[in-house]
mmCIF file of C-alpha atoms in Angstrom:
data_model
loop_
_atom_site.group_PDB
_atom_site.id
_atom_site.type_symbol
_atom_site.label_atom_id
_atom_site.label_comp_id
_atom_site.label_asym_id
_atom_site.label_seq_id
_atom_site.Cartn_x
_atom_site.Cartn_y
_atom_site.Cartn_z
ATOM 1 C CA MET A 213 83.463 49.854 -79.303
ATOM 2 C CA GLN A 214 79.775 49.243 -78.635
ATOM 3 C CA PHE A 215 79.887 46.007 -80.640
ATOM 4 C CA ILE A 216 82.576 44.400 -78.509
ATOM 5 C CA GLN A 217 81.114 45.580 -75.205
ATOM 6 C CA ASN A 218 77.579 44.421 -75.994
ATOM 7 C CA ARG A 219 78.795 41.202 -77.511
ATOM 8 C CA ARG A 220 81.142 40.419 -74.636
ATOM 9 C CA ARG A 221 78.276 40.721 -72.158
ATOM 10 C CA PHE A 222 75.882 38.701 -74.304
ATOM 11 C CA LEU A 223 78.255 35.855 -75.135
ATOM 12 C CA ALA A 224 79.589 35.537 -71.614
ATOM 13 C CA GLY A 225 76.007 35.253 -70.366
ATOM 14 C CA ALA A 226 75.066 32.808 -73.099
ATOM 15 C CA ALA A 227 78.070 30.632 -72.317
ATOM 16 C CA ALA A 228 77.195 30.566 -68.632
ATOM 17 C CA ALA A 229 73.589 29.676 -69.429
ATOM 18 C CA SER A 230 74.511 26.853 -71.788
ATOM 19 C CA ALA A 231 76.986 25.422 -69.304
ATOM 20 C CA ALA A 232 74.138 25.277 -66.459
ATOM 21 C CA GLY A 233 88.495 9.590 -97.695
ATOM 22 C CA LEU A 234 87.328 11.471 -100.852
ATOM 23 C CA ILE A 235 90.412 13.572 -101.454
ATOM 24 C CA GLY A 236 93.981 12.452 -100.824
ATOM 25 C CA THR A 237 94.986 9.677 -98.462
ATOM 26 C CA SER A 238 94.277 9.396 -94.788
ATOM 27 C CA THR A 239 94.390 7.012 -91.905
ATOM 28 C CA PRO A 240 91.319 4.786 -92.366
ATOM 29 C CA ALA A 241 88.571 5.435 -89.872
ATOM 30 C CA TRP A 242 88.658 1.800 -88.751
ATOM 31 C CA ALA A 243 92.314 2.210 -87.720
ATOM 32 C CA GLU A 244 91.308 4.785 -85.115
ATOM 33 C CA PRO A 245 89.298 4.275 -81.944
ATOM 34 C CA PRO A 246 85.553 4.647 -82.547
ATOM 35 C CA PRO A 247 84.135 8.121 -81.923
ATOM 36 C CA GLU A 248 83.035 8.717 -78.348
ATOM 37 C CA THR A 249 79.741 10.042 -79.702
ATOM 38 C CA THR A 250 77.976 9.478 -83.004
ATOM 39 C CA SER A 251 76.127 12.795 -82.864
ATOM 40 C CA VAL A 252 77.200 16.240 -84.019
ATOM 41 C CA ARG A 253 75.378 19.514 -84.622
ATOM 42 C CA LEU A 254 76.739 21.776 -87.348
ATOM 43 C CA PRO A 255 75.543 25.284 -88.242
ATOM 44 C CA ARG A 256 73.635 26.191 -91.381
ATOM 45 C CA TYR A 257 72.302 29.452 -92.667
ATOM 46 C CA ILE A 258 69.316 28.915 -94.933
ATOM 47 C CA GLY A 259 69.618 30.779 -98.226
ATOM 48 C CA GLY A 260 73.084 32.152 -97.508
ATOM 49 C CA ALA A 261 76.589 31.392 -96.226
ATOM 50 C CA TYR A 262 77.816 30.322 -99.648
ATOM 51 C CA CYS A 263 81.350 30.348 -98.241
ATOM 52 C CA TRP A 264 80.491 27.506 -95.815
ATOM 53 C CA ALA A 265 80.676 24.996 -98.670
ATOM 54 C CA GLY A 266 83.341 22.836 -96.997
ATOM 55 C CA LEU A 267 81.172 22.519 -93.908
ATOM 56 C CA TYR A 268 78.092 21.670 -95.962
ATOM 57 C CA LEU A 269 79.859 18.838 -97.793
ATOM 58 C CA ALA A 270 80.962 17.259 -94.511
ATOM 59 C CA GLY A 271 77.535 15.808 -93.690
ATOM 60 C CA GLU A 272 77.687 12.781 -95.982
ATOM 61 C CA MET A 273 81.349 12.105 -95.194
ATOM 62 C CA LEU A 274 80.594 12.080 -91.482
ATOM 63 C CA ARG A 275 78.422 9.027 -91.963
ATOM 64 C CA ALA A 276 81.491 7.229 -93.284
ATOM 65 C CA GLU A 277 83.304 8.450 -90.158
ATOM 66 C CA GLY A 278 80.836 6.594 -87.945
ATOM 67 C CA PHE A 279 78.307 9.344 -87.189
ATOM 68 C CA THR A 280 74.652 8.336 -87.240
ATOM 69 C CA ASP A 281 73.135 11.624 -86.068
ATOM 70 C CA VAL A 282 74.401 14.578 -88.122
ATOM 71 C CA ARG A 283 72.235 17.652 -87.737
ATOM 72 C CA TYR A 284 72.530 21.031 -89.430
ATOM 73 C CA VAL A 285 71.041 23.606 -87.078
ATOM 74 C CA GLN A 286 70.079 27.205 -87.686
ATOM 75 C CA GLY A 287 69.864 29.398 -84.624
ATOM 76 C CA ASP A 288 68.401 32.848 -84.216
ATOM 77 C CA LYS A 289 68.946 34.721 -87.499
ATOM 78 C CA LYS A 290 68.813 38.057 -85.675
ATOM 79 C CA VAL A 291 72.196 37.489 -84.009
ATOM 80 C CA ASP A 292 75.589 36.506 -85.360
ATOM 81 C CA HIS A 293 75.941 32.729 -85.482
ATOM 82 C CA SER A 294 78.729 32.874 -82.899
ATOM 83 C CA ALA A 295 75.826 33.168 -80.454
ATOM 84 C CA TRP A 296 74.524 29.780 -81.601
ATOM 85 C CA ILE A 297 77.595 27.962 -80.336
ATOM 86 C CA ALA A 298 77.678 30.155 -77.222
ATOM 87 C CA ASN A 299 74.074 29.156 -76.509
ATOM 88 C CA GLY A 300 74.883 25.475 -76.937
ATOM 89 C CA GLU A 301 72.783 25.154 -80.087
ATOM 90 C CA THR A 302 75.662 23.826 -82.209
ATOM 91 C CA ASP A 303 78.814 21.841 -81.447
ATOM 92 C CA PHE A 304 80.923 23.444 -84.204
ATOM 93 C CA SER A 305 81.028 26.867 -85.802
ATOM 94 C CA VAL A 306 82.575 28.620 -88.789
ATOM 95 C CA ASN A 307 83.203 32.334 -88.419
ATOM 96 C CA TYR A 308 85.502 35.242 -89.167
ATOM 97 C CA VAL A 309 88.683 35.192 -87.110
ATOM 98 C CA PRO A 310 87.882 38.422 -85.177
ATOM 99 C CA ILE A 311 84.518 37.018 -84.122
ATOM 100 C CA HIS A 312 86.146 33.883 -82.707
ATOM 101 C CA LEU A 313 88.599 36.141 -80.870
ATOM 102 C CA ALA A 314 85.834 38.261 -79.376
ATOM 103 C CA SER A 315 84.059 35.097 -78.195
ATOM 104 C CA ILE A 316 87.194 33.769 -76.495
ATOM 105 C CA ASP A 317 87.842 37.162 -74.913
ATOM 106 C CA ALA A 318 84.254 37.181 -73.620
ATOM 107 C CA GLY A 319 84.849 33.862 -71.869
ATOM 108 C CA VAL A 320 82.916 31.634 -74.254
ATOM 109 C CA PRO A 321 84.395 28.111 -73.909
ATOM 110 C CA ILE A 322 85.322 27.362 -77.511
ATOM 111 C CA ARG A 323 88.456 26.023 -79.176
ATOM 112 C CA VAL A 324 89.505 27.205 -82.613
ATOM 113 C CA LEU A 325 90.740 24.115 -84.451
ATOM 114 C CA SER A 326 91.712 25.087 -88.002
ATOM 115 C CA GLY A 327 91.399 27.581 -90.785
ATOM 116 C CA LEU A 328 88.845 26.803 -93.486
ATOM 117 C CA HIS A 329 89.628 29.255 -96.279
ATOM 118 C CA SER A 330 91.108 32.636 -97.092
ATOM 119 C CA GLY A 331 89.154 35.370 -98.755
ATOM 120 C CA CYS A 332 85.387 35.883 -99.221
ATOM 121 C CA LEU A 333 85.297 39.546 -98.120
ATOM 122 C CA GLU A 334 85.263 42.575 -100.422
ATOM 123 C CA LEU A 335 85.012 46.209 -99.396
ATOM 124 C CA ILE A 336 82.995 47.800 -102.186
ATOM 125 C CA ALA A 337 82.748 51.569 -102.610
ATOM 126 C CA ASN A 338 81.366 54.242 -104.898
ATOM 127 C CA ASP A 339 83.497 56.525 -107.070
ATOM 128 C CA SER A 340 84.245 58.926 -104.181
ATOM 129 C CA VAL A 341 86.365 56.284 -102.451
ATOM 130 C CA LYS A 342 89.553 54.990 -104.081
ATOM 131 C CA GLY A 343 91.141 53.270 -101.076
ATOM 132 C CA ILE A 344 90.726 52.565 -97.368
ATOM 133 C CA SER A 345 92.233 55.913 -96.340
ATOM 134 C CA ASP A 346 89.499 57.672 -98.348
ATOM 135 C CA LEU A 347 86.891 56.399 -95.877
ATOM 136 C CA ARG A 348 87.618 59.402 -93.649
ATOM 137 C CA GLY A 349 84.363 61.356 -93.446
ATOM 138 C CA LYS A 350 82.505 58.789 -95.540
ATOM 139 C CA ARG A 351 79.452 56.671 -94.804
ATOM 140 C CA VAL A 352 79.890 52.919 -94.347
ATOM 141 C CA GLY A 353 76.891 50.629 -94.180
ATOM 142 C CA VAL A 354 76.672 47.933 -91.509
ATOM 143 C CA PHE A 355 73.869 45.670 -90.310
ATOM 144 C CA THR A 356 74.240 47.017 -86.789
ATOM 145 C CA LEU A 357 77.019 48.241 -84.525
ATOM 146 C CA ASP A 358 76.891 44.690 -83.149
ATOM 147 C CA SER A 359 77.807 43.182 -86.523
ATOM 148 C CA PRO A 360 80.957 41.508 -87.847
ATOM 149 C CA GLN A 361 80.999 44.052 -90.680
ATOM 150 C CA TYR A 362 81.550 46.850 -88.190
ATOM 151 C CA VAL A 363 84.458 45.029 -86.531
ATOM 152 C CA LEU A 364 86.147 44.048 -89.788
ATOM 153 C CA VAL A 365 85.910 47.462 -91.458
ATOM 154 C CA SER A 366 87.076 49.083 -88.213
ATOM 155 C CA LEU A 367 90.184 46.884 -88.215
ATOM 156 C CA MET A 368 90.879 47.649 -91.871
ATOM 157 C CA ALA A 369 90.504 51.381 -91.231
ATOM 158 C CA ALA A 370 92.662 51.340 -88.096
ATOM 159 C CA TYR A 371 95.374 49.455 -89.989
ATOM 160 C CA VAL A 372 95.875 52.484 -92.279
ATOM 161 C CA GLY A 373 95.727 54.989 -89.423
ATOM 162 C CA LEU A 374 92.074 56.002 -89.331
ATOM 163 C CA ASP A 375 90.052 56.316 -86.139
ATOM 164 C CA PRO A 376 87.039 54.068 -86.837
ATOM 165 C CA VAL A 377 84.893 55.746 -84.211
ATOM 166 C CA ASN A 378 85.434 59.371 -85.201
ATOM 167 C CA ASP A 379 86.574 59.251 -88.833
ATOM 168 C CA ILE A 380 83.763 57.126 -90.275
ATOM 169 C CA GLU A 381 80.013 57.685 -90.323
ATOM 170 C CA TRP A 382 78.364 54.328 -89.680
ATOM 171 C CA VAL A 383 74.967 53.854 -91.316
ATOM 172 C CA ILE A 384 72.701 51.143 -89.923
ATOM 173 C CA GLU A 385 70.861 49.098 -92.548
ATOM 174 C CA GLU A 386 69.411 45.896 -91.116
ATOM 175 C CA HIS A 387 67.292 45.121 -94.176
ATOM 176 C CA ASN A 388 68.096 45.333 -97.880
ATOM 177 C CA PHE A 389 71.781 45.609 -97.015
ATOM 178 C CA ALA A 390 73.201 45.479 -100.553
ATOM 179 C CA GLU A 391 70.321 47.547 -101.919
ATOM 180 C CA GLY A 392 71.153 50.302 -99.454
ATOM 181 C CA PHE A 393 74.492 50.689 -101.206
ATOM 182 C CA VAL A 394 72.846 50.588 -104.635
ATOM 183 C CA GLU A 395 70.453 53.329 -103.505
ATOM 184 C CA GLY A 396 73.330 55.532 -102.335
ATOM 185 C CA LYS A 397 72.587 55.396 -98.604
ATOM 186 C CA TYR A 398 76.300 54.874 -97.923
ATOM 187 C CA ASP A 399 79.604 55.195 -99.743
ATOM 188 C CA ALA A 400 81.061 51.786 -98.954
ATOM 189 C CA VAL A 401 79.941 48.388 -97.741
ATOM 190 C CA LEU A 402 81.760 45.194 -96.751
ATOM 191 C CA GLY A 403 80.203 42.321 -98.613
ATOM 192 C CA GLN A 404 80.475 38.553 -98.544
ATOM 193 C CA PRO A 405 79.035 35.911 -100.862
ATOM 194 C CA PRO A 406 76.576 36.074 -102.452
ATOM 195 C CA ARG A 407 76.175 39.859 -102.083
ATOM 196 C CA THR A 408 79.574 40.679 -103.613
ATOM 197 C CA GLN A 409 78.870 38.513 -106.643
ATOM 198 C CA GLU A 410 75.441 40.088 -107.069
ATOM 199 C CA LEU A 411 76.826 43.642 -106.956
ATOM 200 C CA ARG A 412 79.602 42.722 -109.356
ATOM 201 C CA SER A 413 77.142 41.249 -111.863
ATOM 202 C CA ARG A 414 75.130 44.478 -111.700
ATOM 203 C CA LYS A 415 78.313 46.542 -112.158
ATOM 204 C CA VAL A 416 77.600 48.516 -108.992
ATOM 205 C CA GLY A 417 80.575 50.065 -107.213
ATOM 206 C CA HIS A 418 84.186 48.895 -107.287
ATOM 207 C CA THR A 419 86.309 46.827 -104.918
ATOM 208 C CA ILE A 420 88.836 48.752 -102.826
ATOM 209 C CA LEU A 421 89.913 45.751 -100.742
ATOM 210 C CA ASN A 422 89.664 42.048 -101.504
ATOM 211 C CA SER A 423 90.658 39.774 -98.642
ATOM 212 C CA THR A 424 91.548 37.017 -101.112
ATOM 213 C CA THR A 425 94.178 39.043 -102.947
ATOM 214 C CA ASP A 426 95.149 42.128 -100.911
ATOM 215 C CA PRO A 427 97.805 41.775 -98.187
ATOM 216 C CA PRO A 428 98.028 41.600 -95.268
ATOM 217 C CA TRP A 429 94.451 40.256 -95.146
ATOM 218 C CA SER A 430 95.055 37.791 -97.961
ATOM 219 C CA GLN A 431 97.968 36.281 -96.020
ATOM 220 C CA HIS A 432 95.701 35.023 -93.260
ATOM 221 C CA PHE A 433 92.603 32.916 -92.886
ATOM 222 C CA CYS A 434 89.312 34.706 -93.322
ATOM 223 C CA CYS A 435 87.151 32.039 -91.690
ATOM 224 C CA MET A 436 88.163 29.424 -89.145
ATOM 225 C CA ILE A 437 86.521 26.372 -87.563
ATOM 226 C CA SER A 438 85.788 26.158 -83.845
ATOM 227 C CA ALA A 439 84.075 23.702 -81.528
ATOM 228 C CA THR A 440 82.810 23.904 -77.987
ATOM 229 C CA ALA A 441 85.490 23.135 -75.408
ATOM 230 C CA ASP A 442 83.171 20.542 -73.902
ATOM 231 C CA TYR A 443 82.848 18.638 -77.201
ATOM 232 C CA VAL A 444 86.617 18.721 -77.782
ATOM 233 C CA ASP A 445 87.476 17.609 -74.250
ATOM 234 C CA ARG A 446 84.871 14.850 -74.012
ATOM 235 C CA HIS A 447 85.044 13.620 -77.615
ATOM 236 C CA PRO A 448 88.569 14.055 -79.035
ATOM 237 C CA VAL A 449 88.251 11.194 -81.544
ATOM 238 C CA ALA A 450 84.891 12.500 -82.740
ATOM 239 C CA THR A 451 86.345 16.017 -82.945
ATOM 240 C CA LYS A 452 89.144 14.835 -85.221
ATOM 241 C CA ARG A 453 86.693 12.956 -87.426
ATOM 242 C CA VAL A 454 84.408 15.982 -87.780
ATOM 243 C CA LEU A 455 87.343 18.225 -88.623
ATOM 244 C CA ARG A 456 88.641 15.674 -91.141
ATOM 245 C CA ALA A 457 85.268 15.606 -92.901
ATOM 246 C CA ILE A 458 85.140 19.415 -93.101
ATOM 247 C CA LEU A 459 88.694 19.668 -94.445
ATOM 248 C CA LYS A 460 87.978 16.946 -97.013
ATOM 249 C CA GLY A 461 85.000 19.066 -97.974
ATOM 250 C CA ALA A 462 87.356 22.023 -98.433
ATOM 251 C CA ASP A 463 89.520 19.889 -100.707
ATOM 252 C CA LEU A 464 86.475 19.087 -102.826
ATOM 253 C CA CYS A 465 85.609 22.774 -103.050
ATOM 254 C CA ALA A 466 89.051 23.422 -104.529
ATOM 255 C CA SER A 467 89.280 20.370 -106.790
ATOM 256 C CA ASP A 468 85.724 20.128 -108.155
ATOM 257 C CA PRO A 469 83.845 23.420 -107.728
ATOM 258 C CA SER A 470 81.122 22.615 -110.259
ATOM 259 C CA TRP A 471 80.179 19.365 -108.501
ATOM 260 C CA THR A 472 80.372 21.094 -105.119
ATOM 261 C CA ALA A 473 78.079 23.914 -106.261
ATOM 262 C CA GLY A 474 75.550 21.346 -107.467
ATOM 263 C CA GLN A 475 75.676 19.535 -104.136
ATOM 264 C CA MET A 476 75.097 22.751 -102.206
ATOM 265 C CA VAL A 477 71.945 23.444 -104.203
ATOM 266 C CA ASP A 478 70.702 19.833 -104.296
ATOM 267 C CA ARG A 479 71.028 19.524 -100.517
ATOM 268 C CA GLY A 480 69.115 22.749 -99.988
ATOM 269 C CA PHE A 481 71.890 24.823 -98.427
ATOM 270 C CA VAL A 482 71.867 27.598 -101.042
ATOM 271 C CA PRO A 483 69.390 28.492 -103.818
ATOM 272 C CA SER A 484 71.674 29.529 -106.703
ATOM 273 C CA TYR A 485 74.066 27.234 -108.557
ATOM 274 C CA GLU A 486 75.586 30.141 -110.494
ATOM 275 C CA LEU A 487 76.359 32.158 -107.350
ATOM 276 C CA ALA A 488 77.684 29.070 -105.588
ATOM 277 C CA LEU A 489 80.027 28.293 -108.487
ATOM 278 C CA GLN A 490 81.246 31.882 -108.676
ATOM 279 C CA THR A 491 81.851 31.939 -104.919
ATOM 280 C CA LEU A 492 83.886 28.742 -105.096
ATOM 281 C CA GLY A 493 85.980 30.306 -107.841
ATOM 282 C CA ASP A 494 86.618 33.431 -105.765
ATOM 283 C CA ILE A 495 87.580 31.765 -102.468
ATOM 284 C CA ARG A 496 90.826 29.905 -101.733
ATOM 285 C CA TYR A 497 89.811 26.620 -100.113
ATOM 286 C CA ASP A 498 93.220 25.115 -100.859
ATOM 287 C CA ARG A 499 95.093 27.054 -98.198
ATOM 288 C CA TRP A 500 94.165 25.183 -95.012
ATOM 289 C CA ARG A 501 97.349 23.114 -95.310
ATOM 290 C CA ASP A 502 99.659 26.010 -96.121
ATOM 291 C CA PHE A 503 98.594 28.933 -93.947
ATOM 292 C CA ASP A 504 99.639 29.104 -90.312
ATOM 293 C CA ALA A 505 96.402 29.018 -88.292
ATOM 294 C CA GLU A 506 98.040 30.376 -85.156
ATOM 295 C CA ALA A 507 99.625 33.239 -87.099
ATOM 296 C CA SER A 508 96.187 34.261 -88.360
ATOM 297 C CA MET A 509 94.804 34.278 -84.830
ATOM 298 C CA ARG A 510 97.787 36.283 -83.605
ATOM 299 C CA PHE A 511 97.546 38.829 -86.440
ATOM 300 C CA TYR A 512 93.908 39.670 -85.772
ATOM 301 C CA ALA A 513 94.276 39.426 -81.995
ATOM 302 C CA LEU A 514 97.066 41.999 -82.044
ATOM 303 C CA ARG A 515 94.951 44.376 -84.162
ATOM 304 C CA MET A 516 91.980 43.987 -81.834
ATOM 305 C CA TYR A 517 94.103 44.309 -78.681
ATOM 306 C CA GLU A 518 95.735 47.502 -79.929
ATOM 307 C CA THR A 519 92.362 49.070 -80.760
ATOM 308 C CA GLY A 520 90.804 48.033 -77.442
ATOM 309 C CA MET A 521 88.351 45.583 -78.989
ATOM 310 C CA ILE A 522 89.577 42.779 -76.740
ATOM 311 C CA LYS A 523 91.143 42.884 -73.295
ATOM 312 C CA SER A 524 93.106 39.623 -73.460
ATOM 313 C CA SER A 525 96.567 39.596 -74.995
ATOM 314 C CA PRO A 526 97.098 37.607 -78.211
ATOM 315 C CA GLN A 527 99.022 34.932 -76.308
ATOM 316 C CA GLU A 528 96.274 34.612 -73.698
ATOM 317 C CA ILE A 529 93.722 34.189 -76.480
ATOM 318 C CA ILE A 530 95.787 31.519 -78.219
ATOM 319 C CA SER A 531 96.563 29.662 -74.994
ATOM 320 C CA THR A 532 92.966 29.454 -73.829
ATOM 321 C CA GLY A 533 91.011 29.289 -77.057
ATOM 322 C CA THR A 534 92.882 27.131 -79.583
ATOM 323 C CA ASP A 535 93.787 23.480 -80.054
ATOM 324 C CA TRP A 536 95.973 22.636 -83.061
ATOM 325 C CA ARG A 537 96.700 18.954 -82.344
ATOM 326 C CA PHE A 538 93.950 17.661 -84.659
ATOM 327 C CA LEU A 539 95.011 19.970 -87.488
ATOM 328 C CA ASP A 540 98.638 18.904 -87.128
ATOM 329 C CA GLU A 541 97.639 15.247 -87.402
ATOM 330 C CA LEU A 542 95.353 15.833 -90.372
ATOM 331 C CA LYS A 543 97.986 17.787 -92.274
ATOM 332 C CA ARG A 544 100.139 14.678 -92.107
ATOM 333 C CA GLU A 545 97.309 12.305 -93.000
ATOM 334 C CA LEU A 546 95.522 14.234 -95.755
ATOM 335 C CA LYS A 547 98.474 14.648 -98.075
ATOM 336 C CA THR A 548 97.819 15.437 -101.718
#
């Protein structure tokens, strides 16, 4: 569990250092109190993060919500972007559910506010692997043992009874990640857009697990939205407005993927229209209203608690690291 131990120490330290209207109907912004701040910093990942489309569309809508200073910030690319919010570089974050859980367990003061979408992950393998249980004795590629890929594949393996530490050979490939699989350096790799779409177009490997379609993973959010506890506590009206803009962006992803893909490219968030459009077709952005955000947190927290990845119980995690009041209000307001 090197990932969790290293990450817990890093994020706890980072947290301590940082502490020293387009879709559907909604309550008009003018009917609410003005935002306590007109500034917000959102994360961006230059050239990647195709699945952050809902977040990327929020920028223009936030100006209609009364924000005059909307900044997309990229932190250190060498660490997972959960470190950006822990370092105080961004006010909001989008990340895999287990990564949010590890941050909360490490003492990082964040609040998970809502799910964004389900899906986006595919475990791709060569012909020697037909299913998750076949990973016993096989090589799985990860960026590092401090990477989300390691955590997610470990949870998938443990779910079918494998011991992730002893049953799988982990191969580190920090560069040319997808190409390492193409070159046969490992038998399986967990991919996310645009890597999965690229491998599929090249007819390399086959998918043994798709988090969009394969239960129980498909029954829960893949990525969720969080904000710093300080931003939520000091700026509740602004927090709701930011979340509303992101969720309206998710609605646009589902209702008009071709326009959304064009916007992502035109605004410089991603380079490829074709990959953006394919990603939007693969991911379910329409589920933020229907899925139970707390159930997704509880599902992953229980898996991580049972495998020793986190020390806090699922209920402790939910009690200290979530705030559903804004989501509950927006589900009522943003009715289709």
